Each structure stands twice: as C-alpha cells, then as structure tokens.
Short mmCIF file of C-alpha atoms in Angstrom, two decimals:
data_model
loop_
_atom_site.label_atom_id
_atom_site.label_comp_id
_atom_site.label_asym_id
_atom_site.label_seq_id
_atom_site.Cartn_x
_atom_site.Cartn_y
_atom_site.Cartn_z
CA UNK A 1 92.83 -5.30 -149.13
CA UNK A 2 94.54 -8.38 -147.48
CA UNK A 3 97.86 -7.79 -149.46
CA UNK A 4 98.13 -4.25 -148.11
CA UNK A 5 97.71 -5.61 -144.53
CA UNK A 6 101.05 -7.47 -144.76
CA UNK A 7 103.03 -4.39 -145.02
CA UNK A 8 103.69 -2.87 -141.60
CA UNK A 9 102.98 0.89 -142.31
CA UNK A 10 99.75 0.15 -144.35
CA UNK A 11 98.82 -2.46 -141.77
CA UNK A 12 98.94 0.01 -138.84
CA UNK A 13 96.61 2.39 -140.91
CA UNK A 14 94.24 -0.30 -141.71
CA UNK A 15 94.01 -1.54 -138.00
CA UNK A 16 93.33 2.23 -137.12
CA UNK A 17 90.54 2.51 -139.77
CA UNK A 18 89.02 -0.84 -138.26
CA UNK A 19 89.29 0.73 -134.77
CA UNK A 20 87.53 3.99 -135.97
CA UNK A 21 84.92 2.22 -137.95
CA UNK A 22 84.05 -0.20 -135.27
CA UNK A 23 83.83 2.69 -132.74
CA UNK A 24 81.32 4.60 -134.94
CA UNK A 25 79.23 1.55 -135.81
CA UNK A 26 78.95 0.49 -132.29
CA UNK A 27 77.70 4.00 -131.16
CA UNK A 28 75.25 4.22 -133.98
CA UNK A 29 73.85 0.66 -133.17
CA UNK A 30 73.46 1.58 -129.57
CA UNK A 31 71.46 4.73 -130.36
CA UNK A 32 69.27 2.69 -132.79
CA UNK A 33 68.69 -0.17 -130.35
CA UNK A 34 68.29 1.98 -127.16
CA UNK A 35 64.37 2.34 -127.47
CA UNK A 36 64.05 -1.47 -127.79
CA UNK A 37 66.46 -2.17 -124.97
CA UNK A 38 64.79 0.31 -122.59
CA UNK A 39 61.49 -1.39 -123.39
CA UNK A 40 62.42 -4.99 -123.32
CA UNK A 41 65.76 -5.37 -121.59
CA UNK A 42 65.85 -3.54 -118.24
CA UNK A 43 68.08 -4.74 -115.59
CA UNK A 44 66.21 -3.99 -112.31
CA UNK A 45 68.52 -3.35 -109.14
CA UNK A 46 68.45 -5.94 -106.43
CA UNK A 47 70.58 -6.55 -103.36
CA UNK A 48 73.49 -7.69 -105.31
CA UNK A 49 73.41 -4.92 -108.05
CA UNK A 50 75.80 -1.98 -108.23
CA UNK A 51 73.16 0.34 -109.83
CA UNK A 52 70.11 1.76 -108.09
CA UNK A 53 67.71 2.48 -110.82
CA UNK A 54 66.31 0.29 -113.82
CA UNK A 55 68.95 0.40 -116.53
CA UNK A 56 68.83 -1.26 -120.09
CA UNK A 57 71.09 -4.08 -120.71
CA UNK A 58 72.17 -5.46 -124.11
CA UNK A 59 74.72 -3.04 -125.22
CA UNK A 60 76.87 -5.99 -126.08
CA UNK A 61 74.67 -6.66 -129.10
CA UNK A 62 76.23 -3.46 -130.66
CA UNK A 63 79.64 -4.10 -129.54
CA UNK A 64 79.79 -7.65 -130.88
CA UNK A 65 78.11 -6.69 -134.22
CA UNK A 66 80.64 -3.74 -134.49
CA UNK A 67 83.44 -6.14 -133.87
CA UNK A 68 82.51 -8.81 -136.25
CA UNK A 69 80.71 -7.17 -139.11
CA UNK A 70 83.52 -4.90 -140.51
CA UNK A 71 85.97 -7.84 -140.63
CA UNK A 72 83.50 -10.17 -142.09
CA UNK A 73 82.75 -7.70 -144.86
CA UNK A 74 86.39 -7.26 -145.65
CA UNK A 75 86.90 -10.95 -145.67
CA UNK A 76 84.12 -11.37 -148.26
CA UNK A 77 85.40 -8.45 -150.33
CA UNK A 78 88.88 -10.03 -150.24
CA UNK A 79 88.04 -13.56 -151.26
CA UNK A 80 90.73 -13.70 -154.08
CA UNK A 81 93.44 -13.07 -151.42
CA UNK A 82 92.48 -15.99 -149.06
CA UNK A 83 95.06 -18.34 -150.54
CA UNK A 84 97.89 -15.86 -150.08
CA UNK A 85 96.57 -15.12 -146.56
CA UNK A 86 96.55 -18.78 -145.65
CA UNK A 87 99.88 -19.66 -147.13
CA UNK A 88 101.42 -16.59 -145.23
CA UNK A 89 100.51 -18.01 -141.95
CA UNK A 90 98.00 -15.23 -141.04
CA UNK A 91 95.14 -17.58 -140.57
CA UNK A 92 92.38 -15.39 -141.77
CA UNK A 93 90.16 -18.24 -142.73
CA UNK A 94 90.03 -19.44 -139.16
CA UNK A 95 88.07 -16.08 -138.43
CA UNK A 96 84.86 -17.58 -139.74
CA UNK A 97 85.05 -20.18 -137.00
CA UNK A 98 85.96 -17.60 -134.33
CA UNK A 99 83.17 -15.37 -135.33
CA UNK A 100 80.64 -18.43 -135.44
CA UNK A 101 81.66 -19.34 -131.76
CA UNK A 102 81.40 -15.66 -130.69
CA UNK A 103 78.00 -15.02 -132.19
CA UNK A 104 76.71 -18.41 -130.91
CA UNK A 105 77.78 -17.51 -127.53
CA UNK A 106 76.41 -13.89 -127.72
CA UNK A 107 72.99 -15.80 -128.47
CA UNK A 108 73.41 -17.87 -125.48
CA UNK A 109 74.10 -14.65 -123.36
CA UNK A 110 71.04 -12.95 -124.81
CA UNK A 111 68.83 -15.87 -123.79
CA UNK A 112 70.47 -15.92 -120.44
CA UNK A 113 69.87 -12.06 -120.01
CA UNK A 114 66.00 -12.51 -120.63
CA UNK A 115 65.49 -15.88 -118.84
CA UNK A 116 68.53 -17.34 -116.83
CA UNK A 117 69.64 -20.69 -118.08
CA UNK A 118 70.42 -23.72 -115.80
CA UNK A 119 74.02 -23.86 -114.92
CA UNK A 120 74.93 -27.18 -116.55
CA UNK A 121 73.48 -26.36 -120.20
CA UNK A 122 75.11 -22.81 -119.87
CA UNK A 123 78.50 -24.25 -119.12
CA UNK A 124 78.29 -26.80 -121.85
CA UNK A 125 77.36 -24.35 -124.52
CA UNK A 126 80.24 -22.14 -123.32
CA UNK A 127 82.62 -25.07 -123.49
CA UNK A 128 81.62 -25.73 -127.03
CA UNK A 129 82.37 -22.19 -127.85
CA UNK A 130 85.80 -22.46 -126.23
CA UNK A 131 86.62 -25.56 -128.16
CA UNK A 132 85.90 -23.82 -131.34
CA UNK A 133 88.08 -20.80 -130.68
CA UNK A 134 90.91 -23.10 -129.47
CA UNK A 135 90.67 -25.00 -132.86
CA UNK A 136 90.89 -21.68 -134.66
CA UNK A 137 93.90 -20.44 -132.51
CA UNK A 138 97.16 -21.05 -134.28
CA UNK A 139 100.17 -22.34 -132.54
CA UNK A 140 101.17 -25.67 -131.02
CA UNK A 141 101.36 -26.95 -127.41
CA UNK A 142 103.07 -23.94 -125.46
CA UNK A 143 102.59 -25.79 -122.13
CA UNK A 144 105.34 -28.14 -120.66
CA UNK A 145 102.58 -30.86 -120.50
CA UNK A 146 101.59 -33.78 -122.72
CA UNK A 147 99.42 -32.70 -125.55
CA UNK A 148 96.13 -34.26 -124.43
CA UNK A 149 96.51 -32.71 -120.89
CA UNK A 150 97.47 -29.28 -122.51
CA UNK A 151 94.24 -29.26 -124.48
CA UNK A 152 92.16 -30.00 -121.19
CA UNK A 153 93.90 -27.21 -119.55
CA UNK A 154 93.40 -24.81 -122.28
CA UNK A 155 89.60 -25.62 -122.37
CA UNK A 156 89.21 -25.24 -118.71
CA UNK A 157 91.28 -21.99 -118.59
CA UNK A 158 89.10 -20.66 -121.64
CA UNK A 159 85.85 -21.59 -119.77
CA UNK A 160 86.94 -19.80 -116.64
CA UNK A 161 88.09 -16.81 -118.61
CA UNK A 162 84.82 -16.50 -120.31
CA UNK A 163 83.00 -16.67 -116.98
CA UNK A 164 85.30 -14.45 -114.99
CA UNK A 165 84.90 -11.62 -117.66
CA UNK A 166 81.29 -12.02 -117.10
CA UNK A 167 81.55 -11.96 -113.27
CA UNK A 168 83.74 -8.85 -113.40
CA UNK A 169 81.27 -6.93 -115.54
CA UNK A 170 79.40 -5.60 -112.52
CA UNK A 171 80.36 -1.88 -112.38
CA UNK A 172 80.13 0.98 -114.86
CA UNK A 173 82.98 1.21 -117.17
CA UNK A 174 85.19 -1.71 -115.53
CA UNK A 175 84.88 -3.90 -118.61
CA UNK A 176 86.21 -1.05 -120.80
CA UNK A 177 88.88 -0.18 -118.31
CA UNK A 178 90.21 -3.79 -118.51
CA UNK A 179 89.61 -4.69 -122.18
CA UNK A 180 90.61 -1.57 -124.03
CA UNK A 181 94.23 -1.60 -122.71
CA UNK A 182 94.36 -5.42 -123.65
CA UNK A 183 92.91 -5.06 -127.01
CA UNK A 184 95.05 -1.97 -127.94
CA UNK A 185 98.12 -3.72 -126.89
CA UNK A 186 97.35 -6.74 -129.08
CA UNK A 187 96.46 -4.55 -131.98
CA UNK A 188 99.82 -2.78 -131.69
CA UNK A 189 101.58 -6.20 -131.41
CA UNK A 190 99.84 -7.20 -134.69
CA UNK A 191 101.02 -3.99 -136.20
CA UNK A 192 104.73 -4.97 -135.71
CA UNK A 193 104.14 -8.45 -136.53
CA UNK A 194 104.43 -10.14 -133.15
CA UNK A 195 101.22 -12.03 -133.47
CA UNK A 196 98.90 -13.34 -136.32
CA UNK A 197 97.17 -10.60 -138.37
CA UNK A 198 93.75 -12.20 -137.57
CA UNK A 199 94.13 -11.51 -133.81
CA UNK A 200 95.31 -7.94 -134.41
CA UNK A 201 92.27 -7.14 -136.71
CA UNK A 202 89.78 -8.57 -134.07
CA UNK A 203 91.73 -6.71 -131.29
CA UNK A 204 91.37 -3.43 -133.02
CA UNK A 205 87.84 -3.80 -134.05
CA UNK A 206 86.94 -4.73 -130.36
CA UNK A 207 88.88 -2.01 -128.90
CA UNK A 208 86.93 0.49 -131.26
CA UNK A 209 83.63 -1.15 -130.31
CA UNK A 210 84.23 -0.83 -126.69
CA UNK A 211 85.33 2.71 -127.10
CA UNK A 212 82.01 3.39 -129.06
CA UNK A 213 80.11 1.81 -126.02
CA UNK A 214 82.01 3.72 -123.45
CA UNK A 215 80.07 7.02 -123.40
CA UNK A 216 76.90 5.04 -122.75
CA UNK A 217 78.47 3.02 -119.94
CA UNK A 218 80.37 5.77 -118.10
CA UNK A 219 79.10 6.39 -114.60
CA UNK A 220 76.20 6.69 -113.99
CA UNK A 221 75.70 4.12 -116.80
CA UNK A 222 72.77 4.44 -119.30
CA UNK A 223 73.45 1.02 -120.64
CA UNK A 224 74.92 -2.26 -119.55
CA UNK A 225 76.76 -4.77 -121.82
CA UNK A 226 74.58 -7.81 -120.46
CA UNK A 227 75.74 -11.46 -120.85
CA UNK A 228 75.21 -10.97 -124.60
CA UNK A 229 78.28 -8.63 -124.54
CA UNK A 230 80.33 -10.03 -121.46
CA UNK A 231 80.39 -13.70 -122.53
CA UNK A 232 81.52 -13.23 -126.14
CA UNK A 233 84.10 -10.41 -125.15
CA UNK A 234 85.58 -12.99 -122.79
CA UNK A 235 85.74 -15.49 -125.58
CA UNK A 236 87.27 -13.06 -128.19
CA UNK A 237 89.95 -11.86 -125.63
CA UNK A 238 90.80 -15.29 -124.39
CA UNK A 239 91.22 -16.30 -128.03
CA UNK A 240 93.71 -13.36 -128.59
CA UNK A 241 95.67 -14.33 -125.48
CA UNK A 242 95.81 -17.89 -126.79
CA UNK A 243 97.26 -16.61 -129.97
CA UNK A 244 99.83 -14.52 -128.04
CA UNK A 245 100.84 -17.55 -125.85
CA UNK A 246 101.07 -19.52 -128.85
CA UNK A 247 104.02 -17.37 -130.04
CA UNK A 248 105.84 -18.36 -126.81
CA UNK A 249 104.82 -15.10 -125.00
CA UNK A 250 103.03 -17.00 -122.15
CA UNK A 251 103.97 -14.61 -119.38
CA UNK A 252 102.75 -11.61 -121.46
CA UNK A 253 99.48 -13.49 -122.01
CA UNK A 254 99.02 -13.96 -118.18
CA UNK A 255 100.15 -10.30 -117.38
CA UNK A 256 97.54 -8.60 -119.74
CA UNK A 257 94.45 -9.89 -117.87
CA UNK A 258 96.10 -10.33 -114.45
CA UNK A 259 93.75 -7.99 -112.45
CA UNK A 260 90.60 -9.82 -113.65
CA UNK A 261 92.28 -13.09 -113.08
CA UNK A 262 93.38 -12.50 -109.48
CA UNK A 263 90.12 -10.48 -108.48
CA UNK A 264 87.89 -13.21 -109.76
CA UNK A 265 90.00 -16.31 -108.74
CA UNK A 266 90.82 -15.02 -105.25
CA UNK A 267 87.00 -14.34 -104.86
CA UNK A 268 85.89 -17.60 -106.18
CA UNK A 269 88.40 -19.54 -103.80
CA UNK A 270 87.13 -17.58 -100.82
CA UNK A 271 83.50 -18.34 -101.57
CA UNK A 272 84.25 -21.93 -102.03
CA UNK A 273 86.11 -22.02 -98.73
CA UNK A 274 82.80 -20.41 -97.14
CA UNK A 275 80.59 -23.10 -98.73
CA UNK A 276 78.74 -20.57 -100.93
CA UNK A 277 76.98 -21.43 -104.26
CA UNK A 278 79.62 -19.89 -106.56
CA UNK A 279 77.26 -19.81 -109.48
CA UNK A 280 74.88 -17.26 -107.73
CA UNK A 281 75.41 -13.51 -108.11
CA UNK A 282 76.98 -11.79 -105.23
CA UNK A 283 78.85 -8.55 -104.20
CA UNK A 284 82.17 -9.90 -102.85
CA UNK A 285 84.63 -9.12 -105.61
CA UNK A 286 87.22 -6.60 -104.55
CA UNK A 287 86.03 -4.01 -107.09
CA UNK A 288 82.60 -4.38 -105.50
CA UNK A 289 84.19 -4.04 -101.99
CA UNK A 290 85.81 -0.87 -103.27
CA UNK A 291 82.44 0.81 -103.86
CA UNK A 292 81.34 -0.33 -100.42
CA UNK A 293 84.47 1.24 -98.85
CA UNK A 294 84.02 4.70 -100.22
CA UNK A 295 85.42 4.44 -103.79
CA UNK A 296 83.22 5.90 -106.63
CA UNK A 297 82.59 3.73 -109.64
CA UNK A 298 84.69 6.07 -111.73
CA UNK A 299 87.52 5.95 -109.35
CA UNK A 300 87.56 2.13 -109.35
CA UNK A 301 87.49 1.89 -113.16
CA UNK A 302 90.31 4.61 -113.26
CA UNK A 303 92.40 2.52 -110.93
CA UNK A 304 91.93 -0.72 -112.88
CA UNK A 305 92.71 1.21 -116.20
CA UNK A 306 95.79 2.54 -114.78
CA UNK A 307 96.99 -0.75 -113.52
CA UNK A 308 96.23 -2.33 -116.82
CA UNK A 309 98.54 0.13 -118.56
CA UNK A 310 101.33 -0.80 -116.07
CA UNK A 311 100.69 -4.51 -116.88
CA UNK A 312 100.79 -3.84 -120.59
CA UNK A 313 104.15 -2.18 -120.03
CA UNK A 314 105.42 -5.21 -118.14
CA UNK A 315 104.13 -7.39 -120.96
CA UNK A 316 106.01 -5.40 -123.45
CA UNK A 317 109.28 -5.74 -121.39
CA UNK A 318 108.85 -9.56 -121.46
CA UNK A 319 108.49 -9.46 -125.32
CA UNK A 320 111.62 -7.26 -125.80
CA UNK A 321 113.70 -9.20 -123.19
CA UNK A 322 112.52 -12.74 -123.25
CA UNK A 323 115.09 -14.11 -120.85
CA UNK A 324 113.71 -16.15 -118.00
CA UNK A 325 114.96 -13.72 -115.10
CA UNK A 326 113.11 -10.95 -116.89
CA UNK A 327 109.99 -12.98 -117.28
CA UNK A 328 110.10 -14.03 -113.61
CA UNK A 329 110.77 -10.49 -112.42
CA UNK A 330 107.97 -8.93 -114.58
CA UNK A 331 105.31 -11.68 -113.45
CA UNK A 332 106.39 -11.21 -109.85
CA UNK A 333 106.01 -7.38 -110.02
CA UNK A 334 102.66 -7.80 -111.86
CA UNK A 335 101.41 -10.08 -109.17
CA UNK A 336 102.47 -7.58 -106.41
CA UNK A 337 100.97 -4.41 -107.91
CA UNK A 338 97.73 -6.32 -108.48
CA UNK A 339 97.84 -7.65 -105.04
CA UNK A 340 98.41 -3.94 -103.78
CA UNK A 341 95.35 -2.65 -105.55
CA UNK A 342 93.13 -5.57 -104.40
CA UNK A 343 94.31 -4.69 -100.79
CA UNK A 344 93.56 -1.12 -101.40
CA UNK A 345 90.08 -1.78 -102.57
CA UNK A 346 89.42 -4.02 -99.63
CA UNK A 347 90.06 -1.20 -97.21
CA UNK A 348 87.71 1.71 -96.26
CA UNK A 349 88.85 4.97 -97.68
CA UNK A 350 89.63 7.59 -94.94
CA UNK A 351 86.87 10.19 -95.00
CA UNK A 352 87.81 13.87 -94.56
CA UNK A 353 86.40 15.52 -91.33
CA UNK A 354 83.37 17.56 -91.93
#
C-alpha cells in the first residue's frame, strides 16, 4: 500500500479513495450517533448564539474518527513498509504522534462541550497538543529567528490557530467553507509531491470527513461540530500548514487560512481595546456581524468559500513563481480581498423596497 503511494498517479488515486472513504464513514457515524447526541449533547440557544432552536452538537466525533481511523488502519496493515516510508522522508511514523495529540484534544473538547473547563487548564492542554504536533511536523526552522525563539513563535501561533478555528465555528457551514478548500489544496499539493505524503493523507481524509458532515450542518443545521470537532480540526489544519511552511512556502501557508486569521485576530484586538473578557463567548466576529446586517448563513458561508478558493489560487501562484516580488504581491492582494469581505460583512445590506 505505502509503496504505491509514492508513485504520483497511484498516489492521487489513493488520496481520492481516502477522501471518499472518510466522507462515507463520517456520514454513517453521524447517522448512528445522532440519537445519542440529540439526547445528551443539545446546544441550547442564548444571546450569543447564531441558532434559535436547541440543536445537537458533537458532530466532530464523527469527523475526527472518519479522519483518523482509515489512515491508522492503513498504517497498521502496511507495517512492513514503514522502514521505506521513513527513509523516503515521508514521515508516516510521525502520524501516530499527530493522531494521539488530535484524539487527546478531541477529548478535551468533548469535556468542554459538556462542562466548560477553566481557561488556564484548557489552554495548557491545548498547548501540550500543539507541542506534540510541532514535534511531528518535519522541516527545520523556516523563520528568520534564532531556533529557540522560532519554537516559541510556532507554539504560540499553533495555540492561537487552534482557538481561532474554535471561535470561528459559530455559523452553519462556515468551518466547512473554510477548511474544505484548504484541505483539498493541501491534498493536491501532496499528489504532486510539494509536501510530505503524511500531510496529504490527513488532508484528503479530513476534507472527505467534512464533506460527509456538510449535509447535516448546512443551514438550518441539524448538527454542530462542537469543541470536540473544532479544536482538533484546528490542530490538524495547523499541522498541515506547518508542514507546508516547512517546505519554504511560508506565504502560501499564511494565505490559505487568511480569512479566519484576519477575522479572528482583528476581532480579538478590538475586544482587547474595549477591555472585554476575550475568553467569553460573543457575537462580534465579522461573519456574525454579517448575519445581523441582513446576510443569510448560507450567503456568508458562500462568500467565505469563494474567497478561500481565490486565496488557494494565490497560494498556488506563490508556489509556481517563488520570487519575492510575486510572494509580496500575492500576500498584499490576499490581505486586500479579505479586508474587502470583512468590510462588506460589517455593512448592512440594502433592502429592496416593499
């Protein structure tokens, strides 16, 4: 199995198989789990919610299981090929550490869904997971900083990314609109050998698992991810982006999640400036303002999805033409179009006269 994955054509076929398999497994697990989630994991609406009726959460259990299980089974069945996989630089052994951190963070999220954890223990547990995936990501120091400072920056960036994905998972389908383009793009890069095979496998599986979850989360959502899903998804996608940055494609790794980065970071800075408790739930993200300003949940997610396709296109340009003027131009253009969408979301929509 593993040896087949090293040939580009067959590699693409296997990645597609993992995508389809994970999509089917995710949907089946959701159907099986739904009665339990309806009974024990209802998210009841409050003043900060985007939903109006009690809705089960915990769909992330199916998404994470459908992402990890097929790859773990493949690795177990391919044990004789591990030595070749290791020597070829594909780092498949490191997936065990990545999945252990992912499952551990999913457990933290599940506990937090049932009974919210205090801020400090929650952040410490998240940091441990980030440290584990940083250790499993291959590649040296890609930042123009001393090694020890670069490590701290990566840890803090990873911790912020895990939390911002959680913060941004507050509207039907928005996490799907953000993460499906990113994971699909990373899987395609793995198909053509731009990034380690390990990241491509996880990207294809996570993309499929999210697509399997999508019919249940489309507006009006019948199921939410919950912290059990959003936290480990943030961890896995952060790990993929770290793998991408480790190849030297730092600008591409920034461009792919740029909408989530800018919306969450600008919102955080504004709340800090107002003296608010930033760890408490709120409705001041730009995508939340959009729903207050007349955008439907489907419209917001469609805008985010379209923007992310454009950002993926810019990321592809930076990989094909890696000169610094092209990198700077693509990053500037990416920031500009994200800023335009944030501004668009912040303005009330013009209503047609009755």
